Every structure is written in C-alpha cells, then in structure tokens.
Coordinates of C-alpha atoms in Angstrom, one line a residue:
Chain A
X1 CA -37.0 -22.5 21.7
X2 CA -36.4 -19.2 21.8
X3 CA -35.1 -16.7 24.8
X4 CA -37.4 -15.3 27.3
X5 CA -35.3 -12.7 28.7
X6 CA -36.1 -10.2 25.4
X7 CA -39.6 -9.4 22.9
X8 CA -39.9 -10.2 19.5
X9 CA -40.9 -8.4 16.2
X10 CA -43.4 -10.4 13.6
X11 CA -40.1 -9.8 11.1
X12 CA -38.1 -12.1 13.7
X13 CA -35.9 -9.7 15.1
X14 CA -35.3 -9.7 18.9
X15 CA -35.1 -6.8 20.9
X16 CA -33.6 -7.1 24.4
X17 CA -33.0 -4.1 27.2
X18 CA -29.7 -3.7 28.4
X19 CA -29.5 -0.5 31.0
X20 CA -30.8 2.5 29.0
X21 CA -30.3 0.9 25.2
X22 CA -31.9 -1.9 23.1
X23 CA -29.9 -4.6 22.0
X24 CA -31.4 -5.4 18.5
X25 CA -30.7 -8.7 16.6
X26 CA -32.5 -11.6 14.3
X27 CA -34.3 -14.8 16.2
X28 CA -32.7 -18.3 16.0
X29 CA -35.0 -19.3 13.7
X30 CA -34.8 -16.3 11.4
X31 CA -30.8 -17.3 11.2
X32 CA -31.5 -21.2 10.5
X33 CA -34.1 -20.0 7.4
X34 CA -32.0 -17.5 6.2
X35 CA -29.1 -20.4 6.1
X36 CA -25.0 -19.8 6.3
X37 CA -25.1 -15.7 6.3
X38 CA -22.4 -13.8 4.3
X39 CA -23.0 -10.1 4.5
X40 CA -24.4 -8.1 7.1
X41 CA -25.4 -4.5 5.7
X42 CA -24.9 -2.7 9.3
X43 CA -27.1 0.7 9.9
X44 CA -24.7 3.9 10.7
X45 CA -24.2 4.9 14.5
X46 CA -26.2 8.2 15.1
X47 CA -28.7 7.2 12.8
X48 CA -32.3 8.1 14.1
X49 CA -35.4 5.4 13.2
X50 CA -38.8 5.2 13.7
X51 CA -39.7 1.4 14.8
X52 CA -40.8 -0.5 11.5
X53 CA -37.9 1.6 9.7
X54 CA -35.3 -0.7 7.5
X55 CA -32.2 -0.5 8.9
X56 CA -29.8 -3.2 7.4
X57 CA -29.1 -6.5 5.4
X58 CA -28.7 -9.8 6.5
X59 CA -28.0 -11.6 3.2
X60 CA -26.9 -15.6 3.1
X61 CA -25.8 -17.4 0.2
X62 CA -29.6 -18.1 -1.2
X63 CA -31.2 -14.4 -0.3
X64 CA -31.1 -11.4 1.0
X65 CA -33.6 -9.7 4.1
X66 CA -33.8 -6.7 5.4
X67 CA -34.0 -5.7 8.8
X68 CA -36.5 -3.8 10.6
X69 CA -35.9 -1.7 13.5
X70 CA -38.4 -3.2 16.1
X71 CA -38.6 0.1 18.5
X72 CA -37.5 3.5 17.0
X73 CA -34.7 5.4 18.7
X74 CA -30.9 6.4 18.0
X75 CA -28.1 4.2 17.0
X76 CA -25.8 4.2 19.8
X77 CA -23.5 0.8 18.3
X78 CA -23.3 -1.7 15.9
X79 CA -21.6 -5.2 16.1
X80 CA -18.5 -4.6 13.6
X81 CA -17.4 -8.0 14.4
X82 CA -20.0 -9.4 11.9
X83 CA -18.1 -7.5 8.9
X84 CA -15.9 -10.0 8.6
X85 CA -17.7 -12.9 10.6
X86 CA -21.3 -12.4 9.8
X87 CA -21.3 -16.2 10.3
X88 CA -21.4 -15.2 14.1
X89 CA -25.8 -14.8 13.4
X90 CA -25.5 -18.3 12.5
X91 CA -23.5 -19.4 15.7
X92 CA -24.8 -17.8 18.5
X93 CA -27.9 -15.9 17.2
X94 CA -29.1 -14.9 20.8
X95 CA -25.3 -13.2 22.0
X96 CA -22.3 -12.9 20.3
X97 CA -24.5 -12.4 16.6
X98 CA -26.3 -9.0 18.2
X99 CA -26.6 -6.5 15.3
X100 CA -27.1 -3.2 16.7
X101 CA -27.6 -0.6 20.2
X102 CA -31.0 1.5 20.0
X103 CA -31.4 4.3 22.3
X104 CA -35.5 4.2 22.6
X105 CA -37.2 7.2 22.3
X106 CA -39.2 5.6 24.8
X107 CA -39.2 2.3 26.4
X108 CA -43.2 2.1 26.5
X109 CA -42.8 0.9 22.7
X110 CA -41.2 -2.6 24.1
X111 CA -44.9 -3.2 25.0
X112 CA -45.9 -3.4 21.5
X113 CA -43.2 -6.0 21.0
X114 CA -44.5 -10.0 21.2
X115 CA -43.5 -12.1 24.4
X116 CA -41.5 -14.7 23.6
X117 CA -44.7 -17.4 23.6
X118 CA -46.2 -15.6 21.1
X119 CA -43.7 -15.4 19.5
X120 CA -42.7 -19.0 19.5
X121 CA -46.3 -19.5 18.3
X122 CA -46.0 -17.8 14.7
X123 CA -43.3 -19.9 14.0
Chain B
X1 CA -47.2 -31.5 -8.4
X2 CA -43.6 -31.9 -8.4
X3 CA -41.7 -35.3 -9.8
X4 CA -39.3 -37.3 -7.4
X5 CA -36.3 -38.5 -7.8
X6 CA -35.5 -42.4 -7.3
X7 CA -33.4 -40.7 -3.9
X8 CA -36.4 -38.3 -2.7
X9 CA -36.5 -41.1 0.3
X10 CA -32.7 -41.0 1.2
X11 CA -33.1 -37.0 1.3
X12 CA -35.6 -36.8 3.4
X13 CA -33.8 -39.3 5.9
X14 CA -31.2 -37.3 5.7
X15 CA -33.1 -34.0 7.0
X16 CA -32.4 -32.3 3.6
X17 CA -34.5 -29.0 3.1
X18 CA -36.2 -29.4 -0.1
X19 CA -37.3 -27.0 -2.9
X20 CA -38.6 -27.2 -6.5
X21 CA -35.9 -27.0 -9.2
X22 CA -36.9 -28.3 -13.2
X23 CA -40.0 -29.6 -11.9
X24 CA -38.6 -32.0 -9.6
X25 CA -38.5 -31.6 -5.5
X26 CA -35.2 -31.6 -5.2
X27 CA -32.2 -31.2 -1.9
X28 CA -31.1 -27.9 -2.0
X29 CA -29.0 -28.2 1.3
X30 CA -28.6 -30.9 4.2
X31 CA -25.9 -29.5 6.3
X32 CA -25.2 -26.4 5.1
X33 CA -24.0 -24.5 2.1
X34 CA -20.7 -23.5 3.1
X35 CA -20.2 -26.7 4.8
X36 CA -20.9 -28.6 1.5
X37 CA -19.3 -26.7 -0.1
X38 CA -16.0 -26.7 1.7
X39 CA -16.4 -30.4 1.8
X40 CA -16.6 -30.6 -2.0
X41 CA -13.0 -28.4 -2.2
X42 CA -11.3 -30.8 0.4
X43 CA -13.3 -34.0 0.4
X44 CA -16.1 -35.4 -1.3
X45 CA -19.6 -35.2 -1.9
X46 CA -22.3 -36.8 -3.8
X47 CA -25.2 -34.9 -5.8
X48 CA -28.5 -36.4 -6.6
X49 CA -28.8 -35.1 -10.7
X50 CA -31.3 -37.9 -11.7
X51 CA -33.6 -35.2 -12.6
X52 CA -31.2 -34.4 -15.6
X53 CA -32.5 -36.2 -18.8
X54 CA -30.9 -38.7 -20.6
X55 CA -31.4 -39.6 -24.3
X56 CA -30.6 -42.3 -26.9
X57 CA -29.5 -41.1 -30.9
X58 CA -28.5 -43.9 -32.6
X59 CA -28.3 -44.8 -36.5
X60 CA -26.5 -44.3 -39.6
X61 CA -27.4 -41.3 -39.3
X62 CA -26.8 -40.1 -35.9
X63 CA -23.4 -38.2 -36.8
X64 CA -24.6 -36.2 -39.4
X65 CA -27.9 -35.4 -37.4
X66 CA -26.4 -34.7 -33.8
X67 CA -23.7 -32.6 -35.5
X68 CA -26.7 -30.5 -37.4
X69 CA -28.4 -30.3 -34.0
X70 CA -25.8 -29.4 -31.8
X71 CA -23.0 -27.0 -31.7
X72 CA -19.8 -28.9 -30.7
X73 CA -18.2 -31.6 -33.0
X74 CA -19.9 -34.4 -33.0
X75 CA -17.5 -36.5 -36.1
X76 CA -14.7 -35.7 -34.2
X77 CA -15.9 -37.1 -31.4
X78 CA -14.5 -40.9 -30.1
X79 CA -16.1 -43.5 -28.7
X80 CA -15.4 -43.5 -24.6
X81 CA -15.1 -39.8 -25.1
X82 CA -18.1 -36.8 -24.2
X83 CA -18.5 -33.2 -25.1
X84 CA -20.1 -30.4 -23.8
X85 CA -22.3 -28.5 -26.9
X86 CA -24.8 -26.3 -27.0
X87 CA -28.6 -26.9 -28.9
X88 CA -29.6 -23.8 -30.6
X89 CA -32.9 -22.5 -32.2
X90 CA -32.7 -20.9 -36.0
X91 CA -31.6 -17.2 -34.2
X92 CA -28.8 -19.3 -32.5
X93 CA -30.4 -18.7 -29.1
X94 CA -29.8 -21.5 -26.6
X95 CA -32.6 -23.9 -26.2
X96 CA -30.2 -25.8 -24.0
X97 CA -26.7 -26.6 -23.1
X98 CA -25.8 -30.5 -23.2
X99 CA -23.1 -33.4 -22.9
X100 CA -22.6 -35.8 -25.8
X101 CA -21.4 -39.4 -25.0
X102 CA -20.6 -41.2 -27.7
X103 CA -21.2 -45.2 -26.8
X104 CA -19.9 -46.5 -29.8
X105 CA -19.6 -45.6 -33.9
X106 CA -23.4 -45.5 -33.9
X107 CA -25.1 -44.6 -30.5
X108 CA -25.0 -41.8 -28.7
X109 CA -25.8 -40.5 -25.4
X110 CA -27.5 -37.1 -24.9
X111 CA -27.4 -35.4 -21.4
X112 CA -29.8 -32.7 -21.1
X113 CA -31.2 -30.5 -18.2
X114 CA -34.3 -31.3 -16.0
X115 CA -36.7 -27.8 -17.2
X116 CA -35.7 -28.3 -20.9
X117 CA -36.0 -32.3 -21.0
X118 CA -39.2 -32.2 -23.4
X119 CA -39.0 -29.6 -25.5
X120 CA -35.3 -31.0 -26.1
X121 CA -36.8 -34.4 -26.8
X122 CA -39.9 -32.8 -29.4
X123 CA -36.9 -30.7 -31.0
X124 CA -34.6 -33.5 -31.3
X125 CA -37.0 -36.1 -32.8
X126 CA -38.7 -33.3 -35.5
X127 CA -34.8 -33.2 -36.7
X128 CA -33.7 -36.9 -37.1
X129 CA -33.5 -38.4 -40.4
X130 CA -35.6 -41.7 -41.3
X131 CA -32.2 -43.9 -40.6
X132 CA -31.6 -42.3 -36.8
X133 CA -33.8 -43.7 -33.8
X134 CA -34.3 -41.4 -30.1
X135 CA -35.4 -43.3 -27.0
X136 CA -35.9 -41.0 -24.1
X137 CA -34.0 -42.9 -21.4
X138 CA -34.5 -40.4 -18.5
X139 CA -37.2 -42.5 -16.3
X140 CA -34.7 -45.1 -16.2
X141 CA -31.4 -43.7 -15.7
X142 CA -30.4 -41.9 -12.5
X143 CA -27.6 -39.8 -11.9
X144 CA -25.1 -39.6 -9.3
X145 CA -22.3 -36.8 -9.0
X146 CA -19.2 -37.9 -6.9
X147 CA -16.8 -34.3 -6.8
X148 CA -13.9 -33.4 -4.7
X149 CA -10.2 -34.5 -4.1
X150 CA -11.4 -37.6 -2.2
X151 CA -13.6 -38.7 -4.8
X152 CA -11.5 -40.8 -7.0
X153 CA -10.3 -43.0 -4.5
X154 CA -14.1 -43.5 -3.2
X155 CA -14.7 -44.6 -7.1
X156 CA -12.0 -47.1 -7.0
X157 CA -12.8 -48.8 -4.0
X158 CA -16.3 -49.1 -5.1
X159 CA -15.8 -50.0 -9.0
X160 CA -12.5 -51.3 -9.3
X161 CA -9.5 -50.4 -11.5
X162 CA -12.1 -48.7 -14.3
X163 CA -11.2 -45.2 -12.8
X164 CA -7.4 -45.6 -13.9
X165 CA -6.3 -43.7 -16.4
X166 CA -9.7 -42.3 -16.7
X167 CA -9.2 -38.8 -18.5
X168 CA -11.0 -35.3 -18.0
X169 CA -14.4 -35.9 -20.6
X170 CA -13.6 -39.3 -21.1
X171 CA -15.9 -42.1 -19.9
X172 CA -16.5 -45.9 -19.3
X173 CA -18.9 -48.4 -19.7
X174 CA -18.4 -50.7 -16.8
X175 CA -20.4 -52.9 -14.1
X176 CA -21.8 -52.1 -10.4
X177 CA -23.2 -54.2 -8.3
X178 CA -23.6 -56.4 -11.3
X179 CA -25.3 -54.1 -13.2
X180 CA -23.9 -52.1 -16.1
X181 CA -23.3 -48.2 -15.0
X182 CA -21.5 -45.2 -17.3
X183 CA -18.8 -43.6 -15.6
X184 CA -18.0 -40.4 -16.7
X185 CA -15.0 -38.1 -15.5
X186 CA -16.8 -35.0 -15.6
X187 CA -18.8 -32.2 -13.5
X188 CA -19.7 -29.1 -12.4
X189 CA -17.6 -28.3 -9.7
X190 CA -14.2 -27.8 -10.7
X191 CA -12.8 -30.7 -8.9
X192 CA -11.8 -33.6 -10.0
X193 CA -14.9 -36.7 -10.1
X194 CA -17.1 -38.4 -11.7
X195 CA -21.0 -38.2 -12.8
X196 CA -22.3 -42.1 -12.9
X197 CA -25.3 -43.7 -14.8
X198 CA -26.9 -46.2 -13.7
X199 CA -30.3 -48.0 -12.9
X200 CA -32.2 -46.6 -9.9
X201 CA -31.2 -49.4 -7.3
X202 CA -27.7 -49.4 -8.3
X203 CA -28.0 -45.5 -7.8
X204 CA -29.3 -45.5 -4.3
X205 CA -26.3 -48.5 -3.2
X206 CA -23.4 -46.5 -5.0
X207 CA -24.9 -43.1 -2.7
X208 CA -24.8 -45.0 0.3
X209 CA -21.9 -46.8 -0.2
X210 CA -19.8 -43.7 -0.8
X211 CA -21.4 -41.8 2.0
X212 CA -19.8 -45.0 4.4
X213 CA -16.7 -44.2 2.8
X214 CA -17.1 -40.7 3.9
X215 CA -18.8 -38.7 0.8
X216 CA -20.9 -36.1 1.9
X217 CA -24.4 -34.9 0.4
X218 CA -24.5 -31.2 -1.3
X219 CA -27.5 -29.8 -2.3
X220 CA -28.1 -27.8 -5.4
X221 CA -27.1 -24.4 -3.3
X222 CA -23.6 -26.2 -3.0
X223 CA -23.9 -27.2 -6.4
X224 CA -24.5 -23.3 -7.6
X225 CA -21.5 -21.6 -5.7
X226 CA -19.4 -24.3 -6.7
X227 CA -20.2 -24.1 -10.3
X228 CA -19.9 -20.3 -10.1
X229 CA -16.9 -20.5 -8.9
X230 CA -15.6 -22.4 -11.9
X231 CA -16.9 -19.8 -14.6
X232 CA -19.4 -22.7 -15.4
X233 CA -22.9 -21.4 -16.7
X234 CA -26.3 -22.3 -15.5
X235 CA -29.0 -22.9 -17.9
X236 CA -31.7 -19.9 -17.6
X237 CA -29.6 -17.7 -16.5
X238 CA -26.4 -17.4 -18.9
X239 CA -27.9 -19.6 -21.6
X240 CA -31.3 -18.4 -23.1
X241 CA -33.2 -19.0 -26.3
X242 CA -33.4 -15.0 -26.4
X243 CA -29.5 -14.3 -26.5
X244 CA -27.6 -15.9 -29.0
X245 CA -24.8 -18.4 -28.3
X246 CA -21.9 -16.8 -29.7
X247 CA -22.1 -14.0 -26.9
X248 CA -21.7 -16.7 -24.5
X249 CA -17.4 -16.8 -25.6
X250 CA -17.3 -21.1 -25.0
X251 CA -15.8 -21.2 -28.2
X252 CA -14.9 -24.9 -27.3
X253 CA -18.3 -26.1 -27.3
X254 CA -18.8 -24.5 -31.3
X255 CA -17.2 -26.1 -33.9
X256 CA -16.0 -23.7 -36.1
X257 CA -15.8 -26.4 -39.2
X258 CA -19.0 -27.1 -39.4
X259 CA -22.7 -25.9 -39.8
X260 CA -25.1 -26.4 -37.2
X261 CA -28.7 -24.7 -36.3
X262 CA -28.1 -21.2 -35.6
X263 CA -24.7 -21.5 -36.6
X264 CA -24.9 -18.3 -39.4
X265 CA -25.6 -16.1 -36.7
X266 CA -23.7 -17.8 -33.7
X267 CA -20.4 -18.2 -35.5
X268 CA -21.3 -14.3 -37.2
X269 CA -18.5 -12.5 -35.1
X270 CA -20.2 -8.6 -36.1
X271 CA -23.6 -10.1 -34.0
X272 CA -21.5 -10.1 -30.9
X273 CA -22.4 -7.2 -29.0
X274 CA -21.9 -8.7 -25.3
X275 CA -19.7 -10.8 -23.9
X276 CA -19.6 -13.1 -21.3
X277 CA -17.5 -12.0 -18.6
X278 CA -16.8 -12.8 -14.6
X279 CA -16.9 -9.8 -12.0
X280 CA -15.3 -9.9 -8.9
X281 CA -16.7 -7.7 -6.4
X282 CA -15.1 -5.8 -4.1
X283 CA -17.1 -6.9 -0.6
X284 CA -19.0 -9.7 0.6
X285 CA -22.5 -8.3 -0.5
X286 CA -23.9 -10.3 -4.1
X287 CA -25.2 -8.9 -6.7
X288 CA -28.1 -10.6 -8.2
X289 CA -29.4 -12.2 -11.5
X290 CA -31.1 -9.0 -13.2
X291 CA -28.9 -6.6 -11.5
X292 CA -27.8 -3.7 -13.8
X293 CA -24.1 -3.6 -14.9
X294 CA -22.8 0.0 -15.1
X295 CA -19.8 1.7 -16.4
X296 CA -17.5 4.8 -14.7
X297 CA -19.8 7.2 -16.3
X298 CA -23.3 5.4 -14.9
X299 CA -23.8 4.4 -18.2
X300 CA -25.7 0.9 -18.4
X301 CA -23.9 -1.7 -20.7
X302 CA -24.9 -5.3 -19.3
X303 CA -26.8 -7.2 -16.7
X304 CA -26.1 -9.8 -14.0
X305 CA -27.1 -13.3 -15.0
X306 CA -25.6 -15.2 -11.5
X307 CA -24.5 -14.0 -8.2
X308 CA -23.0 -15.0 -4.6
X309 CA -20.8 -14.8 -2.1
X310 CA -17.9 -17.2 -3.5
X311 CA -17.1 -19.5 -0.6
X312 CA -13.6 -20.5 -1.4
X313 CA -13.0 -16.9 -3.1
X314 CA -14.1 -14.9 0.3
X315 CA -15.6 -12.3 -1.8
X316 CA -18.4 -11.3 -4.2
X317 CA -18.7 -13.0 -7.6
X318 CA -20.8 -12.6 -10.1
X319 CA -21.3 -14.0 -13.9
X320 CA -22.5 -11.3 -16.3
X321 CA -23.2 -10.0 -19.9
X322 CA -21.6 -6.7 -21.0
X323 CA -20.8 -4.4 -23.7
X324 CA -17.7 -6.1 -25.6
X325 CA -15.5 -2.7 -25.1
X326 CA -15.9 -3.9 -21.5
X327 CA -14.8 -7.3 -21.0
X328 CA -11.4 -7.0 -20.5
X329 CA -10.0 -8.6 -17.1
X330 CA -9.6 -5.5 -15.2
X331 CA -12.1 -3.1 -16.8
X332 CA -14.5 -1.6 -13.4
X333 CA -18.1 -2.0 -13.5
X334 CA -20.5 -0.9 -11.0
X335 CA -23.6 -3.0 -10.2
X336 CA -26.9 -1.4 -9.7
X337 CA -29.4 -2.8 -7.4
X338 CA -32.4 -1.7 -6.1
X339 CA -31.3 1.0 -2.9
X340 CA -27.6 0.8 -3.4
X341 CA -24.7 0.3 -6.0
X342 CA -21.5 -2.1 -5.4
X343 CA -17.8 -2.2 -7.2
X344 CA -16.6 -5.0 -9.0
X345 CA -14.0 -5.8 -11.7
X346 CA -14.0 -8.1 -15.0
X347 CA -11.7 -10.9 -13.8
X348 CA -10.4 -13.5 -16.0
X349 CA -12.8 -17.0 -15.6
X350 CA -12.6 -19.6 -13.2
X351 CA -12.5 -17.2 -10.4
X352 CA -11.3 -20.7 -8.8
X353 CA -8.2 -21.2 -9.8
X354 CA -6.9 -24.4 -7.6
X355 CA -9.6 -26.7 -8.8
X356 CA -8.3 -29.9 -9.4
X357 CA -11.1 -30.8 -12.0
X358 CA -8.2 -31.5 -14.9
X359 CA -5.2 -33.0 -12.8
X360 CA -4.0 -36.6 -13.6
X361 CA -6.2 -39.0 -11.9
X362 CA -3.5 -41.0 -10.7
X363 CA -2.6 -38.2 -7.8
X364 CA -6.1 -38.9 -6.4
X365 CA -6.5 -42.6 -6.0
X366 CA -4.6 -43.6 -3.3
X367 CA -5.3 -42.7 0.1
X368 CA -3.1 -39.5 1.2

C-alpha cells in the first residue's frame, strides 16, 4: 500500500507538500521493480523544470530509469545522502529515500497529480 | 513459450522473480541481488544452470575430433580433469564458449550454453568422424552450482569424503542419493565450489538439502555481477561469432600446438586489433553493453560488452573491447552513453582479487 498523505505521477514518483516546497521521490513499488539501487543521478539545486521534465537517474544493478519531475518549479535541495547510500530508496522509499525539494511555480499543478487510490490502482 | 527447468517449481515456492534467459524461464533474483551476492562472497549459494546443455563425444575418434572442434587441448587433457575451450566458426569467431570433461580415455563430456545448445549440437555432429558417437544428454542432466567459502563443507556433508583433495578443474564421478552424480570443482563466481550433474530428482534433493544446511538461492543477476567481477566472460556479449577469438586474450583456453577451426586466424597475432580489457570506473553509475569507449582526445577506439555496479568492488566495472595501443592497466578511457560521458581506467582482470575460487580445498571443509 502506498501513502496517502502525498499524490502520485503515472512514472511512480511521489510528490508530497511540506510548507512552501515539494518533497519529490520514487513510490515503494517503483523501488521493489527497480531492485537493490546503486546510483542515484541527483538534479542540480537552482535548477528550474517544467513538470514532465527529466531530472535524474535512479539506476539498480539490472537498469537504469529516469526520473520525471511531477510538478515544475525550482530546485531548492536534493538528498546527498543517497550519493553514497542510494540503497536508502530501497529502505525507506516513502522518508529517509526522498530525492529532491521543488519550489512549485504553483501549487494548483498538485491537482493534476493521481490520489493515492488511483494510484494504487495502476499498479 | 519458454522451457522449464526440472526446479521451475522450487523457484516459484521460493518467490523468485522470473525472466527469460536461453529460452528457458529462468530465477533471476529471490532475495536480492546484492544480498545474493554478498552471500556468495561470505557463504554459500546454489544456482539452478540445468538450462546449460550437456553432450556426450565418445569414440576412437573423439580426441582427434574434439581437439579439431575446439580451441583448448583436448590430448592433453586427463581423465577426472575439465577445460574451458572455446568452439569457433572458419573466421575464428566464437560460436560458443564450453567445458570439456574428459570421463575416461574415450568419452567425453561437453558443457555448452542454454541459447547455443542446437546449433552446437548440428555443428558438432556435421564434424565427427564415422568412429565418434554424440548423444545430446541435456533433457536428462540438470545442473546445480554450489559457490562460496561455505560451500565445500556443505559438499562434504552431503557427498562424503569425494570433495577431498578435489582440485581447481578437476572432477569426480561419484554417487548421491544412490544415484551416480559428476562433481566438478569449477564455476563462475570466483569462489571456491562446485557445479554438480546429476538426474533431475537427485538435483532437486541436493538443492534442498544444501539450502537446510544453509545455502542460499542466487539468481542469474547474482550470477552476472559475480562473474563480472572475476573477469569471466558472458557468451553474447564478450564472445560472438562476429569477433574473432584471438581478441578475446584467454590464451589458456587456445592451444597454441595444435590446429583447430578458425585457428589460422585466431592464433594470427597481426588480426588482433582489440583487446579484451577490464575498466574500472570512477563512480557508482554503469556503463552499458554497446556503450562507446573513448580516448583523451574523444576519439572512439572500443565498445562496452558488460557493465554494473560491482558489489564487492563498491564501484563501476565494466568488460570491454578496445584499440590494442589501449589496453594497458592504467590507460584512461571515457565511456559514452547516451546524455552523458563517465571516467574509467583499464585495470588489470579479476577486478576481484580475494576470490577464493583456486585456494586448497582443505581450508574450506571443516566448519570455521
């Protein structure tokens, strides 16, 4: 099951609204497919992208995926922790794996985003 | 429709994901990759390779025919003893790399890979004299890996005193479970172990059996770091009909006394224009099979041919063909992928160095 406290891209990344930013990271799921991750190709803080933009690497022993911004807005952080333990996605997907801080351009574009039912339901 | 293997059952118990691999459904990972693959390094673990073929040569003539088909020594080679050689066609490309047993003065065993296991067999049987004989024993022989530092003394509780003394590529005829079973010290890890042949019910008591002695099951994404980490090459992607096998540098498996098919050009040193060669790279991010490898200048002189993260090497690693001016340890190489480019070095093969695949058995069969 996946959390309800945050909205969900078709390209299983999460997206969950902290204060005035976006915490960004991959679904539970998307971690368990993707198997025992190894490198995490982290976006650049300052950074400006549209929602739908590419804006990393999550690459596991079998393959590599990229990431998808799922609302557009400014990098304000990204989790440097996973440069050395990328194997955090893998343990705690929903928390301590976040990838990266968006500052929205505007919030409205959460609404586009799938609940967590739906989201649950493509899987 | 993909074949099964005589474990397919125990797999699936086990909660293995499954994928296709030499037309066979086959584990590719039960608890992890990294897991098994650690376990393999420190423990043990058990692979199902039943998909791998298995042939019979034997006959008066099956020296003089095996060592015309097949690049290693075959003359040379004594009984209870196996060698890894490769099978070229007439342009000394690789139709497929292969383990000879020999059985006894006149019988030999061929071990061949899933993907190749027919055409092998048509090629084979178009080149034996009138006084050889082939039987295609695959259907009826499965195959069982036991690897890892743990895995001798797992062998000895479960066949007896046969391990003892058992040397790197040498083998045994013995019994399991009343049944007769070849045990074989040899692999594709690195570590020290076993690969055992044996009739599909014996197979399917010897995996549990070791698994209640604490053998783990890998999958065939263990199986490819770990064999990537020993410099060992995968069939498809460093061995191919369309590059000849003298590039390949396992000057081991050719016999340079002999001719074999494919030998003029193989054993023709001016025809080497690549090499062979491991990269280390400088991050964790892989580089990829068809990757382009690049020199200083951003000059293209090889291509990828196997790439991962390297568990036990906490890095990149790759296996590659190059320009020969280039494949000296040391020598920096960039690799060319799609959006970005990443450093790496030639590095001196295995890039695991601790593997414990040629230690003295006697270390490994007592409990530590």
């Amino acid at each position: 099951m996946s959390q309800d406290d945050r909205k969900y891209a078709k390209s299983h990344e999460w997206a969950k609204p902290d204060g005035d930013v976006v915490v960004v990271g991959i679904s539970d799921h998307a971690q368990q497919e993707l198997g025992d991750i190894t490198f995490v190709e982290l976006p650049t803080v300052g950074q400006v992208m549209e929602a739908g933009a590419e804006c990393g690497v999550v690459e596991s022993v079998k393959a590599a995926s990229d990431l998808f911004a799922p609302i557009g807005g400014e990098v304000v952080a990204v989790n440097d922790a996973l440069e050395d333990t990328p194997e955090l996605i893998n343990q705690d997907a929903w928390e301590a794996g976040w990838i990266l801080k968006l500052k929205p351009s505007d919030l409205g574009q959460m609404d586009a985003l799938m609940s967590v039912a739906d989201y649950d339901a493509t899987l | 429709m993909s074949e099964r293997t005589c474990l397919h059952d125990v797999h699936v118990a086990l909660g293995a994901q499954m994928g296709p691999f030499g037309g066979f459904d086959m584990p590719i990972q039960y608890a992890g990759i990294m897991a098994e693959h650690q376990a393999c390094r420190e423990g043990a673990v058990l692979f199902d390779t039943c998909h791998m073929g298995e042939f019979l040569i034997e006959g008066a003539g099956a020296v003089a025919d095996l060592d015309t088909l097949v690049s290693c020594s075959i003359g040379s080679l004594q009984t209870g003893q196996c060698r890894y050689g490769l099978m070229c066609n007439p342009d000394g490309g690789v139709m497929d790399d292969l383990l000879v047993y020999r059985l006894d003065e006149q019988r030999f065993m061929l071990v061949v890979n899933a993907g190749t296991q027919a055409s092998d067999a048509a090629w084979i049987e178009e080149h034996l004299g009138s006084d050889t004989t082939f039987s295609n024993l695959s259907a009826d022989t499965a195959k069982i890996d036991l690897q890892g530092p743990a895995a001798p003394r797992m062998v000895k509780a479960l066949l007896g005193e046969a391990i003892a003394g058992l040397k790197y590529y040498r083998f045994v005829q013995t019994a399991y479970r009343g049944e007769p079973v070849v045990l074989s010290r040899t692999g594709y890890t690195g570590e020290i172990g076993v690969e055992v042949y044996a009739a599909p019910d014996q197979a399917i008591a010897f995996w549990h059996d070791a698994m209640e002695l604490g053998a783990e099951p890998a999958g065939l994404g263990a199986r490819d770091t770990l064999r990537l980490e020993a410099g060992m090459p995968l069939y498809g992607h460093e061995l191919t009909p369309q590059r000849h096998a003298g590039e390949c540098g396992f000057s081991r498996a050719m016999a340079q006394d002999k001719t074999f098919i494919g030998s003029d050009v193989v054993c023709d040193l001016s025809k080497r224009q690549q090499a062979l060669v491991g990269i280390q790279l400088e991050g964790r991010r892989a580089a990829r099979a068809g990757d382009a490898l690049c020199d200083g200048s951003g000059v293209e002189v090889g291509v990828v041919t196997s790439g991962s993260y390297g568990p036990s090497i906490g890095a990149a690693i790759a296996l590659g063909y190059v320009d020969g001016a280039l494949a000296e340890p040391g020598t920096a190489l960039t690799i060319r992928m799609a959006r970005s480019e990443l450093a790496g070095r030639v590095t001196a093969l295995p890039f695991w160095k601790q593997g414990s695949a040629r230690k003295r058995i006697e270390g490994f069969l007592d409990a530590g």
